[in-house]
C-alpha positions as a LaTeX table, in Angstrom:
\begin{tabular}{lrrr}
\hline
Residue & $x$ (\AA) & $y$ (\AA) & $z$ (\AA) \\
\hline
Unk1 & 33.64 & 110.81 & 13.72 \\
Unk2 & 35.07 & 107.18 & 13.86 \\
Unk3 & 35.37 & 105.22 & 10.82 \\
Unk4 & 33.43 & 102.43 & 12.50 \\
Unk5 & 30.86 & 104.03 & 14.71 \\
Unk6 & 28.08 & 101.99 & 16.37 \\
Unk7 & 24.80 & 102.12 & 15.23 \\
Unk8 & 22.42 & 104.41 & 17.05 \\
Unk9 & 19.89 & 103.82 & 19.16 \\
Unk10 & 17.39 & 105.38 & 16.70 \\
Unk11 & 18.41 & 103.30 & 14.15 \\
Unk12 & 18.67 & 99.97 & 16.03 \\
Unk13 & 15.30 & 100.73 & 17.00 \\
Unk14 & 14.16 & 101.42 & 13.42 \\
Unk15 & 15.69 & 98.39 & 12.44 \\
Unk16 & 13.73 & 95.81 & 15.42 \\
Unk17 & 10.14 & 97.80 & 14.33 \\
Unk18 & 10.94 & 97.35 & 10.70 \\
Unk19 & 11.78 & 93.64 & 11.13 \\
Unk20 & 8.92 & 92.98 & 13.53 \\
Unk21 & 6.20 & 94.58 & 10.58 \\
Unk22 & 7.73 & 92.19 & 7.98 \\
Unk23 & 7.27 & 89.16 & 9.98 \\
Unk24 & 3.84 & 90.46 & 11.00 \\
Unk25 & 3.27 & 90.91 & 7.06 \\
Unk26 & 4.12 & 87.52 & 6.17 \\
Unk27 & 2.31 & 85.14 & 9.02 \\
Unk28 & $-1.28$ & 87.76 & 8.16 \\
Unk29 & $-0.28$ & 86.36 & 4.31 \\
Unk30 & 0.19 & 82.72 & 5.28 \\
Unk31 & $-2.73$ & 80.80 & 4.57 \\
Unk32 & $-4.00$ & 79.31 & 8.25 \\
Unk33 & $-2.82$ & 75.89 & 8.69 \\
Unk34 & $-5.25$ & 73.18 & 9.21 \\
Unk35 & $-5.83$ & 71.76 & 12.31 \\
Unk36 & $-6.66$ & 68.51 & 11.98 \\
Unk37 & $-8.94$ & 66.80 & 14.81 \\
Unk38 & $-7.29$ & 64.46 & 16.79 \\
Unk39 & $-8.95$ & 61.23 & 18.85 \\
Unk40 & $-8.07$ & 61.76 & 22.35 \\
Unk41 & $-6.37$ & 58.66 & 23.53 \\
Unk42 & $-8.46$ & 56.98 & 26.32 \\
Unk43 & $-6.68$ & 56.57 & 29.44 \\
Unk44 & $-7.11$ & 53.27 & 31.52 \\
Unk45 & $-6.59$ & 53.12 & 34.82 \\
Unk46 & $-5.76$ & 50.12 & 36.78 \\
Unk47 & $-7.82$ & 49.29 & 39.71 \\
Unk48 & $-5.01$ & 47.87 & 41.47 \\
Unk49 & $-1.46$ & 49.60 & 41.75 \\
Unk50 & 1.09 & 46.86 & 41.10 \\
Unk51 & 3.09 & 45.34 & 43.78 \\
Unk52 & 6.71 & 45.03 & 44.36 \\
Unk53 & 5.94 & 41.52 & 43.64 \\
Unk54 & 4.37 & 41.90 & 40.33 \\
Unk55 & 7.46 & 44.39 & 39.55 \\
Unk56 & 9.98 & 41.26 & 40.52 \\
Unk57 & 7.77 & 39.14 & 38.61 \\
Unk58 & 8.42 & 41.74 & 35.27 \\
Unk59 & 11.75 & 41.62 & 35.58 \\
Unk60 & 12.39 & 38.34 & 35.67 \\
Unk61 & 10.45 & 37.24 & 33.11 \\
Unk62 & 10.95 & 38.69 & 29.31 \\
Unk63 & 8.29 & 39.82 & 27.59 \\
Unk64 & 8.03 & 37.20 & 24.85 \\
Unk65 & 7.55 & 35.25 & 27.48 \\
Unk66 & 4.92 & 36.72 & 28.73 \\
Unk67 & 2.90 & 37.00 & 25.56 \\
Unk68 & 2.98 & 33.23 & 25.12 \\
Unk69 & 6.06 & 32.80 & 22.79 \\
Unk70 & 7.85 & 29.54 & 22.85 \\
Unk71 & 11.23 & 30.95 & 23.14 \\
Unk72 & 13.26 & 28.10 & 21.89 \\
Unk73 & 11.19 & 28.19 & 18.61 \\
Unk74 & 11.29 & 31.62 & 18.06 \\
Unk75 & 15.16 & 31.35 & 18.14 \\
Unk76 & 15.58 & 28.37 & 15.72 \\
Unk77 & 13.73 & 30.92 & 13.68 \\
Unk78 & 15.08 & 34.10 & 13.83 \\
Unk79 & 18.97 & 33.17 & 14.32 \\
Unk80 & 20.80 & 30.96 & 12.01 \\
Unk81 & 24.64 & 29.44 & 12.74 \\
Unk82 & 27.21 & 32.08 & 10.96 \\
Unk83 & 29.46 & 29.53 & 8.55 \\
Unk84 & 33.30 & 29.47 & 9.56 \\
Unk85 & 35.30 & 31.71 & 7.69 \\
Unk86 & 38.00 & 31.00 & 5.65 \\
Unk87 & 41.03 & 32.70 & 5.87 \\
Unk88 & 41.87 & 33.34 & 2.31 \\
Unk89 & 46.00 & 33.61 & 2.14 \\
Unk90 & 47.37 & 36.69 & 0.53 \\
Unk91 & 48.86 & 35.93 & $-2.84$ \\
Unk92 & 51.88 & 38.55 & $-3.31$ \\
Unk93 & 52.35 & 40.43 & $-5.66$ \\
Unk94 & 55.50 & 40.44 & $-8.23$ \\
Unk95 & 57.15 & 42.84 & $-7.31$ \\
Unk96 & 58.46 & 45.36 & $-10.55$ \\
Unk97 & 62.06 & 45.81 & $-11.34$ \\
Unk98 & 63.42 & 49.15 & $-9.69$ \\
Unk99 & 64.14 & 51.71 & $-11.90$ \\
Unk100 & 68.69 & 52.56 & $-11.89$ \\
Unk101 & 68.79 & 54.93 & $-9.06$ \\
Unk102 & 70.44 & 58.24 & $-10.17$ \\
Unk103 & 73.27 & 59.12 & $-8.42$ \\
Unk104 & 75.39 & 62.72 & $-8.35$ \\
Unk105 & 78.57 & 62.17 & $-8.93$ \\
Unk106 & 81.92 & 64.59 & $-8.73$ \\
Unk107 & 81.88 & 67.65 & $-11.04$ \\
Unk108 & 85.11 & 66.93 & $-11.94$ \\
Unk109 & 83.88 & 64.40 & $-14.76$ \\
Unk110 & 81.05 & 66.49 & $-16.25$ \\
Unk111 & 83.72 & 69.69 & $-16.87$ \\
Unk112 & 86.20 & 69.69 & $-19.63$ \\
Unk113 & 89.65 & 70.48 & $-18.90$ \\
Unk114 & 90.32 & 73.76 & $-20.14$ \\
Unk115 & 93.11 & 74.38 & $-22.47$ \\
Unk116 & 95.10 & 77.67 & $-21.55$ \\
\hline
\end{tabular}
């Protein structure tokens, strides 16, 4: 036997039953939702099929427009002027002193002659 065998076909079976009678289980144990009645929309259909005329017409009119609003004084309205910006300049910054840079130097300084 195989240290990682796949799963029978008894026990996969087992397994889908098992998980289909708990989710059976839980939706019988739900409460039922409520439904609640909804107005059917009433659908109104137009005697007359519009025109590639009327479609032109659509198009080339917006739909402000169309529903009787003075354009020019709905955009004195709704849109303002945006005031110029300034540029504001950059003020630098002082710059810090540097810290002494470390340097290495020869070995030859750091060791003490050696007296024989």
């Amino acid at each position: 036997m195989t240290a990682m065998s796949a799963p029978s076909t008894g026990f996969r079976f087992g397994y889908a039953l098992g998980t289909l009678t708990r989710e059976f289980l839980r939706t019988m144990k739900r409460p039922a939702p409520v439904v609640l009645a909804q107005v059917q929309p009433v659908v109104q259909v137009a005697s007359i099929a519009p025109t590639r005329s009327d479609w032109d017409e659509l198009c080339r009119i917006p739909t402000l427009a169309r529903r009787g609003v003075d354009l020019n004084h709905w955009f004195e309205t709704n849109t303002k002027a945006a005031p110029p910006t300034k540029r504001r300049s950059r003020q630098r910054k002082p710059s810090k002193p540097k810290a002494p840079e470390l340097r290495m130097g020869p070995l030859n300084d750091l060791i003490a002659p050696i007296a024989i």
